[in-house]
CSV table of N, CA and C in Angstrom, one decimal:
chain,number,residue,atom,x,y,z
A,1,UNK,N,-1.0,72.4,52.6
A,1,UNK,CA,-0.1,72.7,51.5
A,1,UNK,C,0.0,71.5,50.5
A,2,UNK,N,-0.3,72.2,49.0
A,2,UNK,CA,-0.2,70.8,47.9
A,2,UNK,C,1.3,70.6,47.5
A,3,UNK,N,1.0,70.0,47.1
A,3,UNK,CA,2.8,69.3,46.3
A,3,UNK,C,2.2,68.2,45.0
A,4,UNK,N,2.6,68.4,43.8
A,4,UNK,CA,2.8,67.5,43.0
A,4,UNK,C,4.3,67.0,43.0
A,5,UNK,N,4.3,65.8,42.3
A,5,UNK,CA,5.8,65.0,41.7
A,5,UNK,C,4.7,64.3,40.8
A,6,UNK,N,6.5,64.1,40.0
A,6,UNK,CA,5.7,63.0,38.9
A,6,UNK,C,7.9,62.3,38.5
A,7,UNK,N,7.7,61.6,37.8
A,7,UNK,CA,8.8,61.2,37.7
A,7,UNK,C,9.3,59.6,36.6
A,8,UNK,N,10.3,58.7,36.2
A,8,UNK,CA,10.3,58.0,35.6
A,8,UNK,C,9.3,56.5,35.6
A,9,UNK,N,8.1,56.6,36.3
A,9,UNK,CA,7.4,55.9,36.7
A,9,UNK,C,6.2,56.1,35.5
A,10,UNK,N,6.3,57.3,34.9
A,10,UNK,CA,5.4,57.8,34.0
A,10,UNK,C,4.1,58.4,35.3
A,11,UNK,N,3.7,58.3,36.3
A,11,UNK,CA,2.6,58.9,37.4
A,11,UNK,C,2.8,60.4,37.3
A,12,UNK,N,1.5,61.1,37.9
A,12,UNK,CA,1.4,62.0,38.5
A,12,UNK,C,1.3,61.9,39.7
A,13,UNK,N,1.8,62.6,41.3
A,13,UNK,CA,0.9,62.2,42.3
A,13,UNK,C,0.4,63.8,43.0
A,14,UNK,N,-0.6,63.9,43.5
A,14,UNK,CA,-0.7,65.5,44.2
A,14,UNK,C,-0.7,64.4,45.8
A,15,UNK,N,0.3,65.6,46.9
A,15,UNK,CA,0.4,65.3,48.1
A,15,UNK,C,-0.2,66.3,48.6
A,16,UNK,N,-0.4,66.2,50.1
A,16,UNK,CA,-1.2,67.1,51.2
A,16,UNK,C,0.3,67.4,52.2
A,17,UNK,N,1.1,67.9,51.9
A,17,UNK,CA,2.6,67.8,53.1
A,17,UNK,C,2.2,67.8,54.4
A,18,UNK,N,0.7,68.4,54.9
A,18,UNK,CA,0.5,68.7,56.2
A,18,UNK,C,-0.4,67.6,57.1
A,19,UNK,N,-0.7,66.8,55.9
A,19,UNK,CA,-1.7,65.2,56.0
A,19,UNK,C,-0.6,64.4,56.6
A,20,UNK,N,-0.9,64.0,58.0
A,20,UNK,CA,-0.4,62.8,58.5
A,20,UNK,C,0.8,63.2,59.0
A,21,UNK,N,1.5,64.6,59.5
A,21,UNK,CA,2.4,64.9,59.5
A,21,UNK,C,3.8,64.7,58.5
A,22,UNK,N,3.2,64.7,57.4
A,22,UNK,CA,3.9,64.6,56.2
A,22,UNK,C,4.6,63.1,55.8
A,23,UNK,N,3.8,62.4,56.6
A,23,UNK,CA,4.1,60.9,56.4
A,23,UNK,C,3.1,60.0,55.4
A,24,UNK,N,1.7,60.5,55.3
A,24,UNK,CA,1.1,60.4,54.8
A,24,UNK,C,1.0,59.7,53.2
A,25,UNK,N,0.0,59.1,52.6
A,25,UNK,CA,0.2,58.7,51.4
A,25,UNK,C,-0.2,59.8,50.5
A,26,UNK,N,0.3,59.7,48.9
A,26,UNK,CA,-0.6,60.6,47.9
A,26,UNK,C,-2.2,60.5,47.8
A,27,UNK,N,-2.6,61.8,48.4
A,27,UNK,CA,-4.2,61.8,47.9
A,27,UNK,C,-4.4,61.5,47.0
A,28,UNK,N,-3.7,61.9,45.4
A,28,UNK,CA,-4.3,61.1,44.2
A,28,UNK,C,-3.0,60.8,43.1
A,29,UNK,N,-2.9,60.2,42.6
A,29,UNK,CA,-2.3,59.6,41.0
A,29,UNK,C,-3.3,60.0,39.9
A,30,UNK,N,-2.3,60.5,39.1
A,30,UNK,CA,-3.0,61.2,37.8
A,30,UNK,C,-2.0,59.6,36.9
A,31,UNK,N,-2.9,59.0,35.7
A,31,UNK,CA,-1.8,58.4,34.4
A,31,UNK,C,-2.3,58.7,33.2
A,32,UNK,N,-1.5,59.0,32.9
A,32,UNK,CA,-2.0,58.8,31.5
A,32,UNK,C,-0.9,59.0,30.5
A,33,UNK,N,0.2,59.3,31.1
A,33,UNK,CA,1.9,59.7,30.4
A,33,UNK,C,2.2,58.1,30.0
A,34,UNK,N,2.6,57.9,28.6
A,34,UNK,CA,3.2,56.9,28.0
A,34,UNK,C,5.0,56.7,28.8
A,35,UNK,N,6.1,57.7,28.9
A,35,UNK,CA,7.1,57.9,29.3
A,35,UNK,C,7.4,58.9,30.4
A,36,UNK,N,8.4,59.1,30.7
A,36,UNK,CA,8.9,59.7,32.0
A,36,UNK,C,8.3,61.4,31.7
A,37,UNK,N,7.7,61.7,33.3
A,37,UNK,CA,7.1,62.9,33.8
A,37,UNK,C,8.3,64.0,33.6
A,38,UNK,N,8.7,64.9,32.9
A,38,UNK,CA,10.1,65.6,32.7
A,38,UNK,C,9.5,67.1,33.9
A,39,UNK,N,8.1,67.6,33.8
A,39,UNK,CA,7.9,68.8,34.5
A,39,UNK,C,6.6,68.8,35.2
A,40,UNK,N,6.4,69.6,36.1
A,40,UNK,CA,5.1,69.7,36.8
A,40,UNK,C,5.0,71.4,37.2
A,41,UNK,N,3.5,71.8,37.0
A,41,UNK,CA,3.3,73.0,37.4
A,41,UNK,C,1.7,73.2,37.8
A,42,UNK,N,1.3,74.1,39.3
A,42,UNK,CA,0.2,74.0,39.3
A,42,UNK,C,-0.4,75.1,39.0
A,43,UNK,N,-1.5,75.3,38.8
A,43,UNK,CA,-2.1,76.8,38.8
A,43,UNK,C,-3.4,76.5,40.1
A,44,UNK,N,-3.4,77.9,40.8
A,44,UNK,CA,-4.8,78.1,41.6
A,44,UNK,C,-5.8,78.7,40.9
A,45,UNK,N,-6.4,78.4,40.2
A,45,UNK,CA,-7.9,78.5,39.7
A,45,UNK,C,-9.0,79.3,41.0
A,46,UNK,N,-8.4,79.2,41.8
A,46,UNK,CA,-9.8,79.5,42.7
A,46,UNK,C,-10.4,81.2,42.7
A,47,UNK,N,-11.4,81.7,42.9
A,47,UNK,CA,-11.7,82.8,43.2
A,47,UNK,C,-11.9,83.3,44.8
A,48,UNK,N,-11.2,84.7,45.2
A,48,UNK,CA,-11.2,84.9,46.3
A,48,UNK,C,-12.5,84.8,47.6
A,49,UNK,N,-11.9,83.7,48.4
A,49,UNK,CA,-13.2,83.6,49.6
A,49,UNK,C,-14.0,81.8,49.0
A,50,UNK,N,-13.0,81.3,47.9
A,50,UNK,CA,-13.8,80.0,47.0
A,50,UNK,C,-13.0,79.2,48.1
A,51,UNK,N,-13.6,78.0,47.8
A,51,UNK,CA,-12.5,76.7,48.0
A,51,UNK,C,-11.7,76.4,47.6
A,52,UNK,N,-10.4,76.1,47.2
A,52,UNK,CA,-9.6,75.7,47.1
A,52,UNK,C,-9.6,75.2,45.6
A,53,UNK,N,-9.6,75.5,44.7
A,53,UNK,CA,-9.6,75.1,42.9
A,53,UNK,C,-8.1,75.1,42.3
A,54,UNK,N,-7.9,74.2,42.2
A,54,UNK,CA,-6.5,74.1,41.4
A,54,UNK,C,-6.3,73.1,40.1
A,55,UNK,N,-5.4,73.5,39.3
A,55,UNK,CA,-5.0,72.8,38.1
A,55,UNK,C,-3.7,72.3,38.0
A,56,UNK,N,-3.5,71.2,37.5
A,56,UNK,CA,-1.6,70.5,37.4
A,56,UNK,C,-1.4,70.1,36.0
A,57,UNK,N,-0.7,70.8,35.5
A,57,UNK,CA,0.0,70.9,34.5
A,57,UNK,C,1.0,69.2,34.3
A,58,UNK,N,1.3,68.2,33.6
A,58,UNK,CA,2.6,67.5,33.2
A,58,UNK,C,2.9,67.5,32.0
A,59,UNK,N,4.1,67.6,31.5
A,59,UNK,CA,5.0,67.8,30.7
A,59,UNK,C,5.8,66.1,30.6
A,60,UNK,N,5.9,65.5,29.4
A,60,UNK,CA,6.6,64.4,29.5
A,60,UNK,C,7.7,63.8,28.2
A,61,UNK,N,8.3,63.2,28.4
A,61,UNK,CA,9.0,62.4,27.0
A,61,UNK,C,8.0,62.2,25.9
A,62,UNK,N,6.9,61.7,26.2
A,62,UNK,CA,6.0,61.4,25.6
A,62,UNK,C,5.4,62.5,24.7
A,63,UNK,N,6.1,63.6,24.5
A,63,UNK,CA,5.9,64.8,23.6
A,63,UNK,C,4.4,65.5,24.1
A,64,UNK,N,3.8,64.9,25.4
A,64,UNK,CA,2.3,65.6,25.2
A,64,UNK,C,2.7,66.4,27.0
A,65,UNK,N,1.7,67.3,27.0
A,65,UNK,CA,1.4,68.2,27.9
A,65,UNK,C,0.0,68.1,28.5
A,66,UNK,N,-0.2,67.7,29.3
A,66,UNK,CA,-1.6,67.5,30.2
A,66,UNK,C,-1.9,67.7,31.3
A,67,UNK,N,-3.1,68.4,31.2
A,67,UNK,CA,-4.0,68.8,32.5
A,67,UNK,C,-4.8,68.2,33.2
A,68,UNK,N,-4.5,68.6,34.3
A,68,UNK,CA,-5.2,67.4,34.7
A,68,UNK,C,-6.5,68.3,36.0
A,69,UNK,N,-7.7,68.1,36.5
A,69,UNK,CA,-8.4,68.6,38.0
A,69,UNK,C,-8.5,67.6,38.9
A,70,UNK,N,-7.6,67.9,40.2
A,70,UNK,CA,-7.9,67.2,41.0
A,70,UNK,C,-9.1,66.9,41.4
A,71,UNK,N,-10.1,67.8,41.4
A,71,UNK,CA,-11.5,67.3,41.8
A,71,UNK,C,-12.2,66.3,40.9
A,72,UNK,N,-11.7,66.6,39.5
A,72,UNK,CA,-12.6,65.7,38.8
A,72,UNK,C,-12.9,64.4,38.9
A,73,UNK,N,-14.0,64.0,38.6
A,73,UNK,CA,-13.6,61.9,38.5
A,73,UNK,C,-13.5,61.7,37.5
A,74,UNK,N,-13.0,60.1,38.0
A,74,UNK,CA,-12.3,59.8,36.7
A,74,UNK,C,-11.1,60.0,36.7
A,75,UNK,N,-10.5,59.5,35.0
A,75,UNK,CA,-8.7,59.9,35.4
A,75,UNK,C,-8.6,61.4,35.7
A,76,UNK,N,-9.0,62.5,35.8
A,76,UNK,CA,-8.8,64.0,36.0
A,76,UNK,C,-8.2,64.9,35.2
A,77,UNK,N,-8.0,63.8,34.1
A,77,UNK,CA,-7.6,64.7,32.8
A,77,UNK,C,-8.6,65.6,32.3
A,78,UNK,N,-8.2,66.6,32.1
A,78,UNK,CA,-9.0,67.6,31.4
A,78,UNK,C,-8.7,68.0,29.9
A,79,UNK,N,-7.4,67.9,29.4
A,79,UNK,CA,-6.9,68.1,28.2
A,79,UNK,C,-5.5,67.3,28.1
A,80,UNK,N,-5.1,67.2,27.0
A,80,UNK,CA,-3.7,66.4,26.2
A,80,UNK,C,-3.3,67.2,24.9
A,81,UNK,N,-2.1,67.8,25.4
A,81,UNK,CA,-1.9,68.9,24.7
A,81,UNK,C,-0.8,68.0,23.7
A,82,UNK,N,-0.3,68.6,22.4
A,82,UNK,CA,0.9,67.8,21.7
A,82,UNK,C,1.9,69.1,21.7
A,83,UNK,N,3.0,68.5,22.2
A,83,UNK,CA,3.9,69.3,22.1
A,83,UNK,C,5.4,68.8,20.8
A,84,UNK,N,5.1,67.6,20.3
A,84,UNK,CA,5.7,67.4,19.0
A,84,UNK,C,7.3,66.9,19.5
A,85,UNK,N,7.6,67.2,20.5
A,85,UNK,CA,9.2,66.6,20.7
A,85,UNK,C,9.2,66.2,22.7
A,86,UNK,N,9.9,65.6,23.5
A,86,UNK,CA,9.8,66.1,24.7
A,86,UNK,C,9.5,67.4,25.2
A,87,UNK,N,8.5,67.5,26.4
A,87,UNK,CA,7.7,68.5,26.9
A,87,UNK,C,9.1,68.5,27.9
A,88,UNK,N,9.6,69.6,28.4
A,88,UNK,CA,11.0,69.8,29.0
A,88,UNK,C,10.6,71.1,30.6
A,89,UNK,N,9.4,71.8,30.0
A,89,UNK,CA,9.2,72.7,31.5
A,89,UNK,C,7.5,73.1,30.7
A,90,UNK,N,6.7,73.4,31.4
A,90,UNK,CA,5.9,74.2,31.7
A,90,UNK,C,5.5,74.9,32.6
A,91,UNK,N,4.6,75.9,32.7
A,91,UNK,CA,4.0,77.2,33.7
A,91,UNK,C,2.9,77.8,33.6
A,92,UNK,N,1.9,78.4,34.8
A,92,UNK,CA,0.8,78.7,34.5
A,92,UNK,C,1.0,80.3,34.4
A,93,UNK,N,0.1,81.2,33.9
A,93,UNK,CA,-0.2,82.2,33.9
A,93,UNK,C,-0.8,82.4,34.9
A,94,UNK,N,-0.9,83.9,35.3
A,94,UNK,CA,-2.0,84.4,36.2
A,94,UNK,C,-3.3,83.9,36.7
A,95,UNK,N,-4.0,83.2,37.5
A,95,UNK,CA,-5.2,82.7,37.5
A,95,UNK,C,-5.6,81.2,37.0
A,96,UNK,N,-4.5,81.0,36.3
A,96,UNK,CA,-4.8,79.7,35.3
A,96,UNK,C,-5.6,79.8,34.2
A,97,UNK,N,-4.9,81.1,33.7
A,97,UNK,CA,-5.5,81.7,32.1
A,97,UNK,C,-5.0,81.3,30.9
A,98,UNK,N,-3.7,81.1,30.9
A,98,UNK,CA,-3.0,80.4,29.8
A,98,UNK,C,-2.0,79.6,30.3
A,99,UNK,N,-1.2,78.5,29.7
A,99,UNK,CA,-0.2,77.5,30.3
A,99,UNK,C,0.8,78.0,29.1
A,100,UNK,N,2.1,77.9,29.1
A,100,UNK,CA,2.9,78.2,28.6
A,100,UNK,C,4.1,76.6,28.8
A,101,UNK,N,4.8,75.8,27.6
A,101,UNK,CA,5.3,74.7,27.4
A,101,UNK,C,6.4,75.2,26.7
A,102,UNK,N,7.5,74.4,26.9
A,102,UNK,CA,8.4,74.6,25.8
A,102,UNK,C,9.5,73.1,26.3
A,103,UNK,N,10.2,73.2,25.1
A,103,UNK,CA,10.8,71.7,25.2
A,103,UNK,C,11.4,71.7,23.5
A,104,UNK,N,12.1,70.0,23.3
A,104,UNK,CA,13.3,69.4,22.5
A,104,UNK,C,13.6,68.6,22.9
A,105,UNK,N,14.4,68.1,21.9
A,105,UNK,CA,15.2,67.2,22.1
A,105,UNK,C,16.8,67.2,23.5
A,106,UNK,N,16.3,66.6,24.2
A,106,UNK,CA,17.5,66.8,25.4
A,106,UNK,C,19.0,66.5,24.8
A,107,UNK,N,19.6,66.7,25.2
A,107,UNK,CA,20.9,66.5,24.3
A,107,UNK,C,21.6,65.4,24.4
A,108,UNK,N,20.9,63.8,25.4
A,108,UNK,CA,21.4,62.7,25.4
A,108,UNK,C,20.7,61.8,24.8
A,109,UNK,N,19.8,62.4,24.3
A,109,UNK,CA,17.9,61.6,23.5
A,109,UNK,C,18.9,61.3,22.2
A,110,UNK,N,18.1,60.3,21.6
A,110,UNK,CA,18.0,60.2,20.2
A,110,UNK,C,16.0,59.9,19.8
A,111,UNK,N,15.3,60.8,20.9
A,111,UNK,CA,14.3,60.0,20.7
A,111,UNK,C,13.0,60.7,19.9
A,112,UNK,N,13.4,62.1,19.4
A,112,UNK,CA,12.3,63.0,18.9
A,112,UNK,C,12.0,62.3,17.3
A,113,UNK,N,11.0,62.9,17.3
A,113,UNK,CA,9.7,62.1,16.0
A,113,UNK,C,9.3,62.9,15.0
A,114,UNK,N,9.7,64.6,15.2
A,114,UNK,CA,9.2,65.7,14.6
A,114,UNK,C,10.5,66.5,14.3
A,115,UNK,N,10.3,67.3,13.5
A,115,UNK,CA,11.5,68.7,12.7
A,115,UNK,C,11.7,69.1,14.4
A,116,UNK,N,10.8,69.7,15.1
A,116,UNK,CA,10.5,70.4,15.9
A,116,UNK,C,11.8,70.1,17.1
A,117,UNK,N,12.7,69.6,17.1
A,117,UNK,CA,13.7,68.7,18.1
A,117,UNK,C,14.7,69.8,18.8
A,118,UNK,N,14.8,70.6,17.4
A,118,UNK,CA,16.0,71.9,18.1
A,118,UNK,C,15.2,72.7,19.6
A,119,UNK,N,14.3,72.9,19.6
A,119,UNK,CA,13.2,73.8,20.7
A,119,UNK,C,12.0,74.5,20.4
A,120,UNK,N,11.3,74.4,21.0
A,120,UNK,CA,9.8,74.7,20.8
A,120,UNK,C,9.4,75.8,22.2
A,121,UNK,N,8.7,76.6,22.4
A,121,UNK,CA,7.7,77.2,23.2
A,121,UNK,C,6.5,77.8,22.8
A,122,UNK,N,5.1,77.2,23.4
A,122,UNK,CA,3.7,77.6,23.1
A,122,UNK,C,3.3,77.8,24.3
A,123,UNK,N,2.2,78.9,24.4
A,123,UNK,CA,1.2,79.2,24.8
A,123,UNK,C,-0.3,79.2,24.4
A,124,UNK,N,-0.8,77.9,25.2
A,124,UNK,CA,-2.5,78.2,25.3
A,124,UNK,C,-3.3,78.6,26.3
A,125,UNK,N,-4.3,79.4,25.6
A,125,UNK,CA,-5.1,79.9,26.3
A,125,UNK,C,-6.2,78.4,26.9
A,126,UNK,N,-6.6,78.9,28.5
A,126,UNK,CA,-6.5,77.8,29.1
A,126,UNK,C,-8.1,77.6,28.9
A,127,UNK,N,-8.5,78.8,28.8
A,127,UNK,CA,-10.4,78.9,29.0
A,127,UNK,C,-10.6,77.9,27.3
A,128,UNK,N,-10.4,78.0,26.0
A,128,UNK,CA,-10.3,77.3,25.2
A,128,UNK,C,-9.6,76.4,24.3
A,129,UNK,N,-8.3,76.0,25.0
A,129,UNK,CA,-7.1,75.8,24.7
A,129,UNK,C,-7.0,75.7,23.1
A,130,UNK,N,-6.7,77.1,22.7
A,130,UNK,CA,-6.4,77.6,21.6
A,130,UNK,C,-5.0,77.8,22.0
A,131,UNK,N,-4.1,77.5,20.7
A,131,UNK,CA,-2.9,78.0,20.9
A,131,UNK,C,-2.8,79.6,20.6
A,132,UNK,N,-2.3,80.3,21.2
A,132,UNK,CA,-1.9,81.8,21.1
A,132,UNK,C,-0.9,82.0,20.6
A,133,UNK,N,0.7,81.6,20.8
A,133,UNK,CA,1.6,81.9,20.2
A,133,UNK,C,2.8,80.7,20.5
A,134,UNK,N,3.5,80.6,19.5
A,134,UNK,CA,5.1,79.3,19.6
A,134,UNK,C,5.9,80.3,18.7
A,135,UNK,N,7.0,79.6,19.3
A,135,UNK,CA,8.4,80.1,19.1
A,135,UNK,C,9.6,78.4,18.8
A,136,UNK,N,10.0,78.5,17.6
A,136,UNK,CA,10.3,77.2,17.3
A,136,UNK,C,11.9,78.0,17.0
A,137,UNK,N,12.8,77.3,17.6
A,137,UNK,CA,14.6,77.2,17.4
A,137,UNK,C,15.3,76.6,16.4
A,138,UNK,N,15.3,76.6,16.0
A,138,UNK,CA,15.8,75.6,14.7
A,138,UNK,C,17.4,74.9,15.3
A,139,UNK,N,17.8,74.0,14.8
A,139,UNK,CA,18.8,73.6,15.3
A,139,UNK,C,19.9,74.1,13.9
A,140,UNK,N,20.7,73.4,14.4
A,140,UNK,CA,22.7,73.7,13.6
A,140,UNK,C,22.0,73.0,12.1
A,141,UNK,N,20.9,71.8,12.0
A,141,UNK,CA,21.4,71.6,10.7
A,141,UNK,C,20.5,72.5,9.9
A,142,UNK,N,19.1,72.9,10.3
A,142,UNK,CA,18.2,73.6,9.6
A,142,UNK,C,18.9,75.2,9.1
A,143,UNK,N,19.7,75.4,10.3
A,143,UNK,CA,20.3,76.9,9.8
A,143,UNK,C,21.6,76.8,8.7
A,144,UNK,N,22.3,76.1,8.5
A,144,UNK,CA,22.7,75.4,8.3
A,144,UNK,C,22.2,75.3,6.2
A,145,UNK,N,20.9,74.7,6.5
A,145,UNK,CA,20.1,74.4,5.1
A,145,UNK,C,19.8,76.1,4.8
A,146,UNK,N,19.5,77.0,5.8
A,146,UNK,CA,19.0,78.4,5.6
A,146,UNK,C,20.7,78.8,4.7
A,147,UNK,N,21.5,78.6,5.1
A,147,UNK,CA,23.0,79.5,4.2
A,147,UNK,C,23.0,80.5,5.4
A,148,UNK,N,23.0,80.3,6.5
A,148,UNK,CA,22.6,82.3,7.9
A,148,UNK,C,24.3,82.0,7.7
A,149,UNK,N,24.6,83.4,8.4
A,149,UNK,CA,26.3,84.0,8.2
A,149,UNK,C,27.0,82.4,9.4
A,150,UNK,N,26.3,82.7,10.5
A,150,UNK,CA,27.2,81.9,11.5
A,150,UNK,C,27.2,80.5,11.1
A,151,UNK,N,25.8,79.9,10.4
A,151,UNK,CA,26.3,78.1,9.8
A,151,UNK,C,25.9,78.7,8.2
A,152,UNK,N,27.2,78.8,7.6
A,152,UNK,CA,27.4,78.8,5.8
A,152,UNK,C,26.8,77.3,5.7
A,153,UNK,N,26.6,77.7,4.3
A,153,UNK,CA,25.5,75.9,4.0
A,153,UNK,C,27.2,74.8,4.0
A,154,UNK,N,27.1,73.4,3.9
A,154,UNK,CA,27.6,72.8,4.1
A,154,UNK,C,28.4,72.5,2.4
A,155,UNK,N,29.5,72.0,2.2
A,155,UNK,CA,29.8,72.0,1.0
A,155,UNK,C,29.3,70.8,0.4
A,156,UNK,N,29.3,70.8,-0.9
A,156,UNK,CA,28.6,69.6,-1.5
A,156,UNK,C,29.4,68.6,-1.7
């Protein structure tokens, strides 16, 4: 059985829980996160009757989203996604066909860099990591600049 963590260390690590009777060290460290690991998610890639193929998703402060293969050499990154504000959760699709991200500004941060701060969710497709579709939240001040019924624009 696998297990990822990742955490304020900025690391990835994948564990084996059944290696060494769960005493064991991490098989591997993934780096490449500038700031703290906020999510982890894996996908099994493998085909039925295959070896064991898997993908690990991290999500970080660092606004990016990355993939990583355990098998690979090297750091095992396979892609560096931008997600424009803190990466806050990701998930894989079925098979490890598309990854789905979403994230913002946490509500104790002062640390986002982009409009994008109120909340974001994208989906890419994993075979060409094209994005497929985002859904962007606007926060209190953008609706706010809109005139919407529930935030009237602000007086001058």
């Amino acid at each position: 059985m696998r297990l990822v963590s990742g955490g304020s260390d900025w690391n990835v690590l994948l564990w084996d829980v059944q290696r060494a009777g769960g005493k064991g060290g991490a098989l591997r460290a993934f780096e490449g996160h500038s700031y703290a690991v906020r999510c982890l998610a894996m996908a099994d890639t493998s085909s039925p009757g295959e070896k064991e193929k898997m993908l690990i998703a991290s999500g970080s402060d660092d606004e990016s989203l990355i993939v990583w293969d355990p098998r690979a050499s090297g750091s095992g990154k396979v892609k560096q996604l931008s997600g424009g504000a803190p990466v806050l959760s990701c998930c894989w699709g079925p098979g490890g066909n598309w990854i789905a991200a979403g994230g913002g500004m946490p509500m104790n941060s002062m640390a986002g860099t982009t409009d994008k701060v109120a909340g974001w969710l994208r989906v890419w497709d994993a075979r060409t990591w094209k994005l497929i579709d985002e859904c962007t939240c606007l926060g209190e001040a953008e609706l706010r600049g809109q005139g919407s019924e529930q935030y009237p624009p602000l007086p001058e």
